[in-house]
Short mmCIF file of C-alpha atoms in Angstrom, two decimals:
data_model
loop_
_atom_site.label_atom_id
_atom_site.label_comp_id
_atom_site.label_asym_id
_atom_site.label_seq_id
_atom_site.Cartn_x
_atom_site.Cartn_y
_atom_site.Cartn_z
CA MET P 1 -16.38 -10.91 -4.11
CA LYS P 2 -15.53 -8.37 -0.92
CA LYS P 3 -13.17 -7.10 -0.35
CA LEU P 4 -11.38 -6.12 2.93
CA LEU P 5 -8.53 -2.70 2.88
CA ILE P 6 -6.74 -2.67 5.42
CA LEU P 7 -5.06 0.31 6.47
CA SER P 8 -2.65 2.30 8.97
CA GLY P 9 -2.08 5.88 8.92
CA LYS P 10 1.41 5.23 9.08
CA GLY P 11 4.52 2.15 9.05
CA GLY P 12 5.05 0.04 11.98
CA THR P 13 1.44 -0.20 13.47
CA GLY P 14 0.79 -3.33 12.97
CA LYS P 15 -0.84 -3.37 9.88
CA THR P 16 0.52 -6.49 7.66
CA THR P 17 0.22 -9.00 11.16
CA VAL P 18 -3.09 -8.39 10.88
CA ALA P 19 -4.17 -8.80 7.08
CA SER P 20 -1.92 -11.85 7.78
CA SER P 21 -3.42 -13.16 10.82
CA PHE P 22 -6.69 -12.73 8.62
CA ILE P 23 -5.41 -14.07 5.64
CA HIS P 24 -4.73 -17.39 8.36
CA LEU P 25 -7.37 -17.93 10.41
CA LEU P 26 -9.46 -17.39 7.30
CA LYS P 27 -7.78 -19.68 5.15
CA THR P 28 -8.82 -16.46 1.57
CA LYS P 29 -6.99 -17.14 -1.15
CA THR P 30 -7.24 -14.28 -2.68
CA TYR P 31 -5.61 -11.81 -1.84
CA ALA P 32 -2.73 -9.13 -2.37
CA ASP P 33 -0.30 -6.61 -1.42
CA CYS P 34 -0.80 -2.42 -2.67
CA ASP P 35 2.67 -1.27 -0.99
CA VAL P 36 3.82 -1.52 -3.77
CA ASP P 37 7.30 0.54 -2.40
CA ALA P 38 7.72 -1.83 0.70
CA PRO P 39 5.57 -5.10 0.16
CA ASN P 40 6.12 -7.00 2.72
CA LEU P 41 2.97 -9.14 3.29
CA HIS P 42 4.25 -13.19 1.27
CA ILE P 43 7.06 -12.95 4.07
CA THR P 44 3.98 -14.52 6.74
CA ALA P 45 1.75 -15.37 4.03
CA THR P 46 3.75 -16.91 1.37
CA PRO P 47 2.54 -17.30 -1.67
CA HIS P 48 2.80 -21.18 -3.92
CA GLY P 49 3.96 -21.68 -7.05
CA LYS P 50 6.32 -18.91 -9.24
CA PRO P 51 4.85 -15.68 -9.83
CA GLU P 52 4.17 -14.46 -13.11
CA ILE P 53 6.03 -11.37 -14.03
CA GLN P 54 5.36 -7.94 -16.29
CA ASN P 55 7.30 -4.31 -16.73
CA PHE P 56 4.93 -1.75 -15.39
CA TYR P 57 5.62 1.02 -17.44
CA GLY P 58 5.15 4.11 -15.19
CA LEU P 59 5.08 8.00 -16.10
CA PRO P 60 7.87 8.97 -19.49
CA LYS P 61 11.49 9.72 -19.54
CA ALA P 62 13.03 12.65 -21.08
CA LYS P 63 15.95 11.20 -23.07
CA ILE P 64 18.10 13.39 -25.64
CA ASP P 65 19.80 12.92 -29.18
CA LEU P 66 23.06 14.54 -28.65
CA SER P 67 24.12 14.20 -32.22
CA LYS P 68 20.96 16.52 -32.24
CA CYS P 69 21.96 18.87 -30.30
CA ILE P 70 22.52 23.06 -30.35
CA GLU P 71 23.21 23.75 -26.75
CA CYS P 72 20.80 26.57 -26.48
CA LYS P 73 19.75 24.92 -23.32
CA LYS P 74 16.46 25.80 -22.78
CA CYS P 75 15.20 22.17 -21.65
CA LEU P 76 18.06 23.12 -18.50
CA GLU P 77 16.89 26.50 -18.54
CA HIS P 78 12.51 25.48 -18.81
CA CYS P 79 13.52 22.24 -16.21
CA LYS P 80 11.27 22.44 -12.91
CA PHE P 81 12.55 19.07 -11.40
CA ASP P 82 16.23 19.48 -12.57
CA ALA P 83 16.69 17.01 -13.77
CA ILE P 84 19.19 18.52 -16.87
CA SER P 85 22.50 19.46 -16.00
CA TYR P 86 25.04 21.22 -18.85
CA GLN P 87 28.74 19.24 -18.06
CA ASP P 88 29.93 19.71 -22.11
CA ARG P 89 27.06 17.71 -22.87
CA ILE P 90 23.55 18.31 -21.27
CA THR P 91 22.95 15.19 -19.43
CA ILE P 92 19.45 13.68 -17.99
CA ASP P 93 19.02 11.76 -15.29
CA PRO P 94 16.48 9.31 -15.21
CA TYR P 95 15.63 10.20 -11.09
CA ALA P 96 14.73 13.17 -11.49
CA CYS P 97 13.53 13.26 -14.41
CA GLU P 98 9.29 13.64 -13.62
CA GLY P 99 8.38 13.36 -17.06
CA CYS P 100 6.26 16.63 -17.46
CA GLY P 101 7.54 16.85 -21.04
CA THR P 102 8.23 20.44 -21.07
CA CYS P 103 12.11 19.70 -22.06
CA LYS P 104 10.62 18.18 -25.89
CA PHE P 105 7.56 21.30 -25.78
CA VAL P 106 11.46 24.01 -26.35
CA CYS P 107 13.92 21.70 -27.76
CA PRO P 108 14.17 24.01 -31.18
CA THR P 109 15.72 20.40 -33.49
CA GLN P 110 13.82 17.88 -31.62
CA SER P 111 16.10 16.18 -30.49
CA ILE P 112 14.38 15.39 -26.69
CA THR P 113 11.85 12.48 -26.57
CA MET P 114 9.54 11.14 -24.12
CA GLU P 115 9.75 7.43 -24.03
CA GLU P 116 7.91 4.97 -22.21
CA SER P 117 10.96 3.91 -18.38
CA VAL P 118 10.16 0.66 -17.02
CA SER P 119 8.53 1.76 -13.06
CA GLY P 120 8.37 -1.49 -11.19
CA GLN P 121 7.08 -5.22 -11.52
CA THR P 122 4.24 -6.72 -10.70
CA TYR P 123 3.28 -9.97 -10.00
CA ILE P 124 0.75 -12.67 -9.62
CA TYR P 125 0.61 -16.04 -8.04
CA HIS P 126 -2.60 -17.81 -9.16
CA ASP P 127 -1.88 -21.57 -8.79
CA GLU P 128 -3.83 -22.76 -5.30
CA ILE P 129 -3.68 -19.93 -4.03
CA VAL P 130 -4.23 -16.15 -5.93
CA PHE P 131 -1.58 -13.42 -5.03
CA SER P 132 -0.88 -10.34 -5.70
CA THR P 133 1.96 -7.64 -5.92
CA ALA P 134 3.47 -4.91 -6.85
CA LYS P 135 7.37 -3.16 -6.35
CA LEU P 136 8.72 0.34 -7.41
CA LYS P 137 11.79 0.57 -8.93
CA MET P 138 13.73 3.20 -6.61
CA GLY P 139 13.00 6.05 -7.91
CA ALA P 140 10.13 6.16 -9.91
CA GLY P 141 6.20 8.16 -9.54
CA ALA P 142 3.51 6.16 -10.72
CA SER P 143 2.52 4.47 -7.58
CA GLY P 144 -1.40 4.51 -7.94
CA LYS P 145 -1.12 3.84 -10.26
CA LEU P 146 1.02 0.53 -9.99
CA VAL P 147 -1.78 -0.62 -6.99
CA SER P 148 -5.28 -0.67 -9.77
CA GLU P 149 -2.91 -2.95 -11.63
CA VAL P 150 -2.32 -4.75 -8.62
CA LYS P 151 -6.15 -5.01 -7.67
CA LYS P 152 -6.28 -5.56 -11.69
CA ASN P 153 -4.41 -8.91 -11.47
CA MET P 154 -6.28 -9.85 -8.26
CA ASP P 155 -9.45 -9.67 -9.43
CA LYS P 156 -8.63 -11.60 -12.60
CA TYR P 157 -7.93 -14.59 -11.00
CA ALA P 158 -10.62 -14.03 -7.94
CA LYS P 159 -12.07 -17.83 -5.93
CA ASP P 160 -12.94 -16.62 -2.58
CA ASN P 161 -15.82 -14.19 -1.70
CA ILE P 162 -13.62 -12.41 0.54
CA ALA P 163 -10.61 -10.98 -0.82
CA ILE P 164 -7.77 -9.11 2.39
CA ILE P 165 -6.23 -6.04 0.85
CA ASP P 166 -2.92 -4.85 2.33
CA GLY P 167 -2.47 -1.34 1.89
CA SER P 168 -0.01 1.58 2.04
CA PRO P 169 0.77 3.22 5.26
CA GLY P 170 -0.49 7.48 4.79
CA ILE P 171 -2.72 8.74 3.03
CA GLY P 172 -1.37 9.24 -0.40
CA CYS P 173 -1.94 8.23 -4.02
CA PRO P 174 -1.30 4.03 -3.05
CA VAL P 175 -3.60 4.54 -0.35
CA ILE P 176 -6.23 6.59 -2.39
CA ALA P 177 -5.92 4.35 -5.34
CA SER P 178 -6.61 0.68 -3.12
CA MET P 179 -9.95 2.02 -1.70
CA THR P 180 -11.66 2.42 -5.14
CA GLY P 181 -14.04 -0.92 -4.66
CA ILE P 182 -13.55 -1.68 -1.36
CA ASP P 183 -16.48 -2.38 1.87
CA MET P 184 -14.69 -1.88 4.09
CA VAL P 185 -11.47 -0.31 5.55
CA LEU P 186 -10.07 -1.56 8.95
CA VAL P 187 -7.50 1.14 9.51
CA VAL P 188 -4.52 -0.21 12.54
CA THR P 189 -3.49 2.35 14.97
CA GLU P 190 -1.60 2.21 18.31
CA PRO P 191 -2.23 4.67 21.36
CA THR P 192 0.57 7.48 20.76
CA VAL P 193 0.14 11.23 20.12
CA SER P 194 0.94 9.95 16.07
CA GLY P 195 -0.97 7.40 16.19
CA ILE P 196 -3.76 9.49 17.58
CA SER P 197 -3.56 12.04 14.39
CA ASP P 198 -2.41 9.21 11.72
CA LEU P 199 -5.72 7.06 12.36
CA GLN P 200 -7.89 10.85 11.73
CA ARG P 201 -6.00 11.80 8.36
CA ILE P 202 -7.01 7.54 7.54
CA LEU P 203 -10.05 8.09 8.37
CA GLU P 204 -10.99 10.99 6.98
CA THR P 205 -9.95 10.51 4.05
CA ALA P 206 -11.71 7.32 3.26
CA ASN P 207 -15.24 9.01 4.42
CA TYR P 208 -14.18 11.63 1.91
CA PHE P 209 -14.90 8.65 -0.62
CA LYS P 210 -17.13 6.82 1.72
CA VAL P 211 -15.82 3.95 2.52
CA LYS P 212 -16.73 1.95 5.64
CA CYS P 213 -14.29 2.43 8.17
CA ALA P 214 -13.90 0.84 11.58
CA VAL P 215 -11.38 0.36 13.81
CA CYS P 216 -8.32 -1.84 15.34
CA ILE P 217 -5.41 -0.32 17.91
CA ASN P 218 -3.24 -2.13 18.51
CA LYS P 219 -0.80 -1.84 21.92
CA TYR P 220 -3.72 -0.47 23.48
CA ASP P 221 -1.86 -1.11 26.84
CA ILE P 222 1.16 0.84 25.75
CA ASN P 223 -1.14 4.11 26.79
CA ARG P 224 -4.68 4.54 28.24
CA ASP P 225 -4.96 7.28 28.54
CA ASN P 226 -4.16 7.75 24.36
CA THR P 227 -6.28 4.37 24.08
CA GLU P 228 -9.10 6.16 25.64
CA ALA P 229 -8.99 9.43 23.04
CA ILE P 230 -8.85 6.75 20.41
CA LYS P 231 -12.39 5.81 21.54
CA HIS P 232 -13.87 8.79 22.16
CA TYR P 233 -12.61 10.06 19.23
CA CYS P 234 -14.29 7.52 17.19
CA ASN P 235 -17.48 6.97 19.24
CA GLN P 236 -17.61 11.27 18.37
CA HIS P 237 -17.92 9.78 14.39
CA LYS P 238 -19.62 7.54 14.23
CA ILE P 239 -16.79 4.48 14.58
CA GLU P 240 -16.72 1.05 15.55
CA VAL P 241 -13.65 0.19 17.06
CA VAL P 242 -13.72 -3.82 16.49
CA GLY P 243 -10.88 -4.64 19.53
CA MET P 244 -7.57 -4.14 20.78
CA ILE P 245 -4.59 -6.01 21.36
CA PRO P 246 -1.76 -6.66 23.85
CA PHE P 247 0.55 -6.08 24.15
CA ASP P 248 3.16 -8.95 23.30
CA LYS P 249 6.34 -9.77 22.92
CA MET P 250 5.27 -13.35 20.79
CA ALA P 251 4.83 -11.06 18.06
CA SER P 252 8.13 -10.04 16.88
CA LYS P 253 9.23 -13.45 17.67
CA ALA P 254 7.21 -14.36 15.70
CA ILE P 255 8.28 -12.28 12.53
CA ASN P 256 11.81 -13.31 13.44
CA GLU P 257 10.73 -16.79 13.36
CA GLY P 258 9.18 -15.63 9.76
CA LYS P 259 5.86 -17.23 11.23
CA ASN P 260 2.14 -16.34 12.44
CA ILE P 261 1.09 -15.06 15.40
CA VAL P 262 -2.28 -16.04 15.26
CA GLU P 263 -0.15 -19.26 14.71
CA MET P 264 1.35 -19.64 18.76
CA ASP P 265 -0.31 -19.22 21.93
CA SER P 266 -0.18 -15.33 23.00
CA CYS P 267 -2.20 -12.85 24.18
CA ALA P 268 -2.37 -11.11 20.61
CA GLY P 269 -3.19 -13.86 18.39
CA ARG P 270 -5.94 -14.29 20.79
CA ALA P 271 -7.24 -10.26 20.58
CA LEU P 272 -6.82 -11.24 16.10
CA ARG P 273 -9.07 -13.78 16.14
CA HIS P 274 -12.03 -11.45 17.83
CA ILE P 275 -11.43 -8.50 15.78
CA LEU P 276 -12.12 -11.18 12.73
CA GLU P 277 -15.03 -12.03 14.04
CA HIS P 278 -16.49 -8.30 14.74
CA THR P 279 -15.23 -6.91 11.54
CA LEU P 280 -16.86 -9.73 9.29
CA ASN P 281 -20.18 -9.24 10.61
CA ILE P 282 -19.55 -5.51 9.69
CA LEU P 283 -18.66 -6.78 6.14
CA ASN P 284 -20.71 -9.23 6.00
CA LYS P 285 -23.61 -5.75 6.48
CA THR P 286 -22.15 -3.77 4.15
CA ILE P 287 -23.89 -3.31 0.47
#
C-alpha cells in the first residue's frame, strides 16, 4: 500500500482541504488524520459508523501519598518544571508534570509514585471505510507516540492500495512521527514570507529522513513574486511543483457548508484535480 502524507510548514495553508479533496477524488477507503492536537479531517471526509475508541497512555504523572509525606520539600527543590508547590501541603500539578521521575527518586519516604496517565484517545472506523485519528488531551505530551498509534491502527485495517494521511503543521514530533514509513510527502505552501520560510524548514526535515517530496502552492495569485521565489527554490533543490491553486472564495463557502471544494464547480477544485494527477504520477514512481 502506497502512503501519501500531506504536510504544511504552518497551519492554515489548506493542507486538510487538499487531503480531503484527494480522498474524495480517489474514493479511497483508507485515510488518517495525524494532526492529533487539532484533528479536523472528519469535517469534510466524514467517516461511516461508530469508531472504536481507546485510551492512549503517554508520559506517566507523579502522584503523592500525603500520609507518607514528611514535607521535606526535596521534591519541590528538584522539580525543574514547577509542577510541585507547597501551601499547607505538597501539591503536584498533573498538567505541568513532565513525568521525568526526579521527585520520586529524591523522595526519602517513597511517598511519590509514577502512574500511567491518559493522554488522549484514538478513534478507528473500519466498516466500509478505514479512518484512523486521535485527539490529544489539553496539556498532554507524547504527541509523536500518539501519531504512531494512529498510523498503526490505519495499517491494521487498511483496505486500499493508496492511503491518504493528513499530517500536522510545522516540523515537530508529530510531523517526524508521521513521516515514518511514508512513500511520499506533498507539502502545501502559500506565497507569503512566513510560508516560504516554513516550506524550507519542512523540506529540510523531509530531506533529512530521505522522504520523497513534491510541493503545491495554494493561493498562488495573492503574491506572484513570492510564488516565483518558491518555484525558484524548488527548482534549485530539484523538488517538483505539482501545481498551483488560485485564491477562490468558493473554498471558504464549501468549508462553511461542510462540503468538499472538489464537489463544487470552482477554479480551485479544477486545479486540485490536476495536482492529484501529477502527484500520483510521482507517487507511482516511488519504490
